[in-house]
Structure formats: C-alpha cells, structure tokens
Amino acid sequence: MELPHHEDVSPGTGSLPPRAWYAASDAATLCLNGRWRFRLSPAADTEDETFAADGYDDGARDGWGEIAVPGHWVLQGHGAPHYTNQLYPFPVDPPRVPTENPTGDHLHTFELPADWPRDGEAVLRFDGVESCAGVWLNGTELGDFKGSRLPHEFAVGALLRSGRNVLAVRVHQWSAGSYLEDQDQWWLPGIFRDVTLLHRPEGCARDFFVHAGYDHRTGAGTLRVDSDVQGRVTVPELGVDVPTGEPVTLPVEPWTAETPRLYDATLATPGERIPLRVGFRTVALRDGRITVNGRPILFRGVNRHEFHPETGRALDPETMRADVLLMKRHHINAVRTSHYPPHPAFLDLCDELGLWVIDECDLETHGFTAVGWRGNPVDDDRWTPALLDRAARMVERDKNHASVVLWSLGNECGTGSGLSAMAEWIRARDDSRLLHYEGDRSCKDTDVYSRMYADHADVERIGRGEDDGPPERAQLPFILCEYAHAMGNGPGGLSEYQRLFETYDRLQGGFVWEWIDHGIAHPAYGFAYGGDFGERPHDGNFVCDGLLFPDRTPSPGLVEYKKVIEPVRIDGDGPDGTVGITNLHDFADLSHLALTWSFEEDGTTVADGVLAVGPVGPGERAEVKLPPPPRRDPDAETQWTVRAVLAEDTAWAARGHEAAWAQLPVERGMMLPMPGGAVPVRDTDGRRITLGAATFDARTGALRTFHGREIRELRLDVWRAPTDNDNGMPWRPEPTLATRWRALGLDRMLHRVDAVETSAEGLTVRTRVAPAASDLALRTEYLWASNGIELLLRMTVTPEGDWPVPLPRIGIRFGLPGAGDRVRWFGGGPGEAYPDTAAASRIGVWESDIAALQTPYVRPQENGARADVRWAEVGGVRVASDDHPALTARRWTTEQLDAARHRTDLVAGDTVWVSLDAARHGIGSGSCGPGVLPPYELRATGTTSFACVFSPATG
Ligand code: IPT
C-alpha cells in the first residue's frame, strides 16, 4: 500500500533547497500573515482535496471559520492542546499515525501589490508549520513538507496571478515527522511562523555564506562571502569592497557574546542588495577546550523553548526581544535552542545583543524508550534522508549568525547511524563551528562531552578527568546541556555547580533547564498544564519548569541564577575593610562598571560612596580598601554592601543596572534581651493562665491572646506543601521524598499535651508530636516567659526514634485573625530563599504586602519564605529572634496550599498564617536531577532549640 505523503518517511516533495535566512533586502516581499479561512476535520481525509481546487474559495461555504496565521488552531478554539513529555500520544508504529488525525485546512486569498515586479522568480516561504503541510497555489499542488520548526520554500512565480491568488494549505496534526519531534512540550499543530512571498529578482543570489574569522594573535579579521552569483561585498566602516569569494584580512574588533561587535555590510549582486551584519570570531577546540578568539569560554546558559502563554510557539518580535533582554539582564550568556531552531529573528537578536548559541536541530525520538528503542528512526536508514534534510535546513538557514557557535544534532534520540550521517554532513558543510549531541556517550560524532542532570559529584569527577569512558572522550571539554531543573520552587544547588565550573578548566558551564514555564493562559486555572484539557496520556505540570513564569515574570530561580553567575565576584573582609574584585568575564574588562559601597546599621544605610578600582582584565583580581566604618550606633548589627553597576547605558540595560554585589558583615550587634519576671496567674475558674500581656488556655497550654489580639494555634509545625522537587521524578520506581513524607504522616502530625506547668519563671508546656501508626515522635517543649510587655518563647524539639526521612522543617506556625496586609522585616530579602537557594537573599529592612510575599508557582507549593529574619512585624505583632528563622505569612494554611492544584484554588482568608522556621530542608532539583545536597538536609537528630520574643508592633 502506498502511504499518503504525511505518513511516509520522506522529508517531503517539491520544495526548494534550503538557504540562508535574512531579515530584509531590497527585493520585494509580501507578508501573508493575517486572518486565514480555516476548517478543522477530525480525521485526515487524503482523498478529498477539493478545498484546494481553483475556484473553491469563490463563495461562502459551510464549516469554515477564521484563524490567525501565524498561530496554532488548538489555541484558537479548535480542538485542544495536548502535553506529553517523552511519550508519543499515539501508538508507536512508525511511520504510521492514527486515522483520527486532526487536520486543518487553510485558505488565504491575497493580491499582489500593483508594483510587484514582473521579472525574476517568486518563492513562497513557510518558516514553521506543525507537523506537516500540503501546499497549493491557485489550484496547483506545490508539494508537501515535514520538519515543523524549519523553513520550506516553493517556487511559485509561474503560478502567481496579477489579481486574486488563493493559497491552500492542509496541515495534519500527526505525521511521520511527529516521530522525529517528540520534544517535551505541548503538541501544538498549525502554521505557527510567518508565511511570506518573496520576489527573487533576476541576478539575485540563491544563497550565500558569510565566513568571518578572527585571529587573536594578530587582531585581524578575515571576511569572505561565498555566493553562487558573483557580487560585491562592502563594509563601509572598514573600507572593504571586495568581490564575493575573495577573502580580505584587516584589523577588526572581534565579536563575542560579551562584546557583540557587528559591522554593517552589504552583499550586492546584480539583482539584489542584502544587508549583512558581520561579527568576526573564530570558534575552535584547542587543548580540549571550547575557545572563541583563542580564549576558553564558560557557558552561563539556559535552554530556551519558544513559548508564549497565549500564542504557544508563535512568538512576536517583541517577545523574542524581551527574552534576550531578560537573559542579558540576568547575566545569562548562552542559549541552547532546545530542541529545534528558533524563529530566525531570534538569532539576529543574539548576534546583536550578544549570546552564545547552541543551535539545535528539530529532532527528538525520545518516545522510543517506551519500546526499548525498537524502530528508532535515527538508527534506520530509511529515515536518513529526513534527518539529513533537517540538518541541512538548520545549517543553511542559520549559518551566517555570529552567535551560533555549536550545532546540535538534536535531543534524546538514543544512538544511531542517522546521527552520524548528520554529523558528517554538517562537518563537511561548515567546519567553523563545533558539534554537540548529548545522547551518545561515546561522543563519536561530537566535539564536546555533554550530559544532562549529572549530579555534583559526577561533574566533579569529570572535571578532574576521573570519569571512565572511551579514551577519546577524556580529551573533550565538558558541558551540562541541561541541569538545575527549574520546576517550581528551586532549583537548589546552583552555587555548588558554579563553583565546580569555575574550579575545573574542563568544565565549560551549562544550560539551566529551562527558560520559561509552558503554562497556557486559562480562564479557570490561571495557567493550565498537562491534563487540564482532559488529554491522556499527559505529564501534568512537568511542562512548567522554567526560570520565568508563563507571563515572563522572573521566578526566584532566575533571581538566584543571576546572583550565582554574576560576572564579577565581590568578596572581602568586613571588619578589615578590604574588598576583592574578581573579573569573571572571558573577554571584557571592568571599565563598563562602577563600584559603590554602603554601610548599614540594622539594615539601614547610614553612609555610602564610590569605590575606585584600577583596570581589572578578564580573569584578574584586584583588592581595594573601604573607608573607615562610619559607625554611629554601638549596639547595631553592621555590614558593608558593595555593588558593581553599569556605568553607562548599554543596548540591554540602563546605567545603574546591577552586575554584582556582596554584603560583608562587620559587627553582629547586641543580642536580644530575654524578657522575664512576670509570674503566671491562673484564672479563678481555672480555664486561663495570664502571663504578662498574654493569655493561655490552661488545659492545652495554647497561647490565646497577646495584648488583646487573638493568636490561633501557635505550635510546632514540620510540614510544608511539597515542592515539585520534593515530588521528585514520578516515572522512577523508588518512592519520592514527598511520597515518603506523606506515607509517614508528616502532613497530619498529632499533638499530645503532657504537661502545662507554671512556675515563678513562667509557663512550661510539654508535648509529644507524632505521626499516626508510628512510634517516632518529636518531644516538644514550649517555655514562655514575660516582662509584662514582651513575651519570650523558647522551644526545644527532641526527636525520638530513628527518623528514616529528613523533616521538611522545624518551626512554629500561628494564625492572626483579621490581620492587615502589611509585613515588615529585617532579614533576608527581597525575595524568597531556602537553604540551598539563598545566594540572592540580602540582609536589609524590607516591606511587602501579604499577596506579594507569595511566589505564584503555576502548581501551588511551598514558597515565599524570607530567610535569616532578625525581626518581623505582621498583624500588629512583632517577633524578634537571634536564631534568624525563616518567615512565611499567607492568607491560607499549609494544608490549603498543599491541596491546591492551580493558583486559582488559593482563596485569601481573613486569617494570616505565619510560620517561623528554626531549620528547613533544602530544595534541590530532584524533579529531574539530584536531590538536596547533604549540607542542606534537615535530619531529625539531636535537639533543635529556638527562641523568639513577641512584642506589639512598632511601625
Ligand atoms: C530532558 C529533556 O531533554 C528535556 O526536553 C526535558 O524533558 C527535561 O528532561 C526535563 O524537563 S530528558 C530527561 C529524561 C532527563
């Protein structure tokens, strides 16, 4: 049986060979984006193609609506999106796909502008269609193609009419190509990138290749532009005017991601003038290192999927620019275009603003793991033409971008001869870049040893060159193409990875997984994730694992990453007043930065100034001296804050943008006085105990009121609403941390009161807090004392038995009914911080309202804790502690947070629930990768003591 086009292994028929993409030339173009007529059928009826016939579109027809192109029909009210991570949502029977195959027929009518040239040829370009397309113009079939995130062009000149033209496009959701596109993301069919008609004048180049290298020994760049049609290349700024094919060498400023120097140039052929932006740079593997312009580079990268919460993978130019600006402002210097070539305009932005790019081919066959990799297309010669077609479409389209430094064959395809064929083709076509592929540990086709989610110990071994494996691999540089899974709260452990990257030369950095949460804007849920459209199978909120929330608000993970990868390291000795400035750039000196200092007493700045530092080249360190400390209050906690900020506006941030900072403690300050003296008094009816301004329930020992304000359920609490990282990798057989917590019953601990004792010192309440069905327990004692105004709580928690799991936290929680919204605290801020995600938390006096304290993870979970709190004021109560607890304040309980599935499930109540934690378990990145590192585990061994003092709020 002959298979229909969409089900055969071929890349397609009828399209033109791929060529370089460029934004605009002087040749005419006609943008065909806009409102198109659209009809969705539940199945692929390959017999009936009448909609494409000439004349079909002349009148009104039933069953047709309208759709925006570029766009995905499932995001425009036709059908629904479907999310799977690795699994194919259809039977694995390559290259066949189900007959139930949503099929979108598109019709677009357009007229050529009056001045459309009569000479030459015209091509019709599709920049991206998922998953395949059959194309007709004015009733004539042009061909068909697969390769969703790759460009396809057809010659159409002879078919164009001076009046009305009708373009017909049939798109199937599923095709043989879908087997090659099993990326972890929503399945979003449609014509999702631009459709353009381009005039190809007589004498224009079919294609051209800009070669622009840089010799760091001589400081000279060499430019040669190859073109199939003779022309001239001019670079006015450099006085260059040479024929195509002829190299020219002259002194230039090189391009790097840190210093993205581009030269405007023109390629003029008899038929067309094409503006070029030339960046001179040479990428090479030298002594086992990825080098650019002779120097090893360190990737501070992210994996970027194209995503917008309303338009899916149809991205407008503003969103693309916003992504690059946000990356630059957070010190990110590299992007892996996971897992397909991005919209071509994105690479222009990377050239212009400066990002290293690993350009990845549109290829992933991950779902074959479910069948033991049987039938994997990358190891089946019948598919090799399709693979080579994909490689060529990526390389040819993107070859002229200075930012692209590595080509990647694809993601998670296992191993196979098809990948080797791709590698061979790419090397022959472009030897000016290195090759990446993670999925083959032999590294036989690649220039880098790349892994994903390797834990710190593994990475350290690799850094030391102590990993086993093929001897050739030991010579290769190492990168983590994915690490630090940014799902929900986290990732933890970033600082520790960065330390490794900076310690071992072989480690050239990594790419956080991933840039943005793929939550789809949803009227009832806020943002939807897998399963929310009723689809099966699905992988839930695993699709929300980015450093940005779906609306592109930075999550605390991005703020943490920014701090961890800051390009200048500031350290020093506060009491001594010395500061070390280390320049961690690979190319740039620090002349673009200004250094400032401020001196703080109890978190408030009392003096500030600028810090002069001489030239510090890349990799160099300088020491500077701070002025004498301008100390005023001898009891205050004091510190220096040293900052490096942009001295001038740049293309990506304004003057004053913070590049690095550090706080250097000077004096710890006075310890809190511990109030005492008040004697507890029992009420005559024996129900109540009064201690200073506090009252307690005489039977349970529970605090009831303080200065007349009601306080609810103040007691030990160990539970947190599990984070995505606590929930671990659901597909792994071993129980996750959260599963073990719940199995033990940490989410429903039972409190038994053993004694409520009064003495001259105060009130002592002895309790035993324990999970059901277990003999494990936490003996918990509360000692209350007062001086009449202030109230001291000393709590001790002593575990009984051998606790098999770390505890989520050890702290108190209490409710403040009717509390107002304002919260002030002296401690870590402004954002949330957990033991292993606290790099960006700085000590100061902060203020927020309750709502703004919450971090809106798409799937609600533990969030929003502020670390190292010295004092906090909320609901009229001030709590101070020398133990520097972590603080949360929410208008819902932990139990409600735990039960919520979407943001919209959380409904603010009248009571503010406050928690103060003496100790907390870290976050880790166990949702896909290593769990919490040992120093950040909260093991239930030994006694935990915690003291805090309550007083009426002052502010
Ligand atoms: C890895 C994938 O490459 C990536 O697309 C994404 O799915 C990520 O995991 C998790 O979010 S593959 C995984 C099996 C390590």
PDB file of C-alpha atoms and ligand atoms in Angstrom, residues 83-86 182-185 303 305 336 338-339 360 364 366 369 411-412 438 452-453 481-482 485-487 513-514 542-545 729 731-732 927-929, ligand 1:
ATOM      1  CA  TYR A  83       1.051  17.753  26.708  1.00  0.00           C
ATOM      2  CA  THR A  84       3.341  14.772  26.954  1.00  0.00           C
ATOM      3  CA  ASN A  85       6.974  14.706  27.978  1.00  0.00           C
ATOM      4  CA  GLN A  86       8.520  11.575  26.478  1.00  0.00           C
ATOM      5  CA  ASP A 182       8.918  14.146  20.409  1.00  0.00           C
ATOM      6  CA  GLN A 183      10.194  17.112  22.384  1.00  0.00           C
ATOM      7  CA  ASP A 184       8.924  17.612  25.910  1.00  0.00           C
ATOM      8  CA  GLN A 185       6.304  20.275  25.196  1.00  0.00           C
ATOM      9  CA  ASN A 303      17.594  26.116  27.423  1.00  0.00           C
ATOM     10  CA  HIS A 305      11.839  26.714  24.161  1.00  0.00           C
ATOM     11  CA  ARG A 336      20.641  26.242  23.707  1.00  0.00           C
ATOM     12  CA  SER A 338      16.048  23.404  22.854  1.00  0.00           C
ATOM     13  CA  HIS A 339      15.056  21.426  20.928  1.00  0.00           C
ATOM     14  CA  GLU A 360      19.763  22.520  17.931  1.00  0.00           C
ATOM     15  CA  GLU A 364      13.879  14.095  19.172  1.00  0.00           C
ATOM     16  CA  HIS A 366      12.513  10.093  22.977  1.00  0.00           C
ATOM     17  CA  THR A 369      12.427   4.459  25.066  1.00  0.00           C
ATOM     18  CA  ASN A 411      17.905  15.883  21.698  1.00  0.00           C
ATOM     19  CA  GLU A 412      17.236  12.490  23.261  1.00  0.00           C
ATOM     20  CA  GLU A 438      24.186  14.660  24.317  1.00  0.00           C
ATOM     21  CA  MET A 452      22.181  16.351  31.391  1.00  0.00           C
ATOM     22  CA  TYR A 453      21.341  16.437  35.103  1.00  0.00           C
ATOM     23  CA  CYS A 481      23.484  20.839  28.211  1.00  0.00           C
ATOM     24  CA  GLU A 482      20.717  20.601  30.818  1.00  0.00           C
ATOM     25  CA  HIS A 485      15.747  21.678  36.584  1.00  0.00           C
ATOM     26  CA  ALA A 486      13.855  24.890  37.311  1.00  0.00           C
ATOM     27  CA  MET A 487      10.485  23.285  38.054  1.00  0.00           C
ATOM     28  CA  TRP A 513      16.561  23.614  32.195  1.00  0.00           C
ATOM     29  CA  GLU A 514      14.654  25.716  31.214  1.00  0.00           C
ATOM     30  CA  PHE A 542       6.269  18.861  34.194  1.00  0.00           C
ATOM     31  CA  VAL A 543       5.742  21.371  31.393  1.00  0.00           C
ATOM     32  CA  CYS A 544       6.111  24.202  33.912  1.00  0.00           C
ATOM     33  CA  ASP A 545       9.793  24.038  34.722  1.00  0.00           C
ATOM     34  CA  MET A 729      10.593  12.092  39.262  1.00  0.00           C
ATOM     35  CA  TRP A 731       8.449   7.889  36.463  1.00  0.00           C
ATOM     36  CA  ARG A 732      11.188   6.484  38.699  1.00  0.00           C
ATOM     37  CA  SER A 927      12.173  16.910  39.903  1.00  0.00           C
ATOM     38  CA  CYS A 928      14.753  15.934  37.289  1.00  0.00           C
ATOM     39  CA  GLY A 929      18.201  15.606  38.774  1.00  0.00           C
TER      40      GLY A 929
HETATM   41  C1  IPT B   1      15.254  16.079  29.445  1.00  0.00           C
HETATM   42  C2  IPT B   1      14.803  16.588  28.109  1.00  0.00           C
HETATM   43  O1  IPT B   1      15.892  16.723  27.248  1.00  0.00           O
HETATM   44  C3  IPT B   1      14.110  17.889  28.191  1.00  0.00           C
HETATM   45  O2  IPT B   1      13.442  18.100  26.964  1.00  0.00           O
HETATM   46  C4  IPT B   1      13.145  17.902  29.318  1.00  0.00           C
HETATM   47  O3  IPT B   1      12.199  16.911  29.138  1.00  0.00           O
HETATM   48  C5  IPT B   1      13.879  17.639  30.577  1.00  0.00           C
HETATM   49  O4  IPT B   1      14.476  16.398  30.519  1.00  0.00           O
HETATM   50  C6  IPT B   1      13.003  17.619  31.785  1.00  0.00           C
HETATM   51  O5  IPT B   1      12.160  18.691  31.899  1.00  0.00           O
HETATM   52  S1  IPT B   1      15.223  14.317  29.317  1.00  0.00           S
HETATM   53  C7  IPT B   1      15.099  13.618  30.910  1.00  0.00           C
HETATM   54  C8  IPT B   1      14.793  12.154  30.756  1.00  0.00           C
HETATM   55  C9  IPT B   1      16.356  13.772  31.654  1.00  0.00           C
END
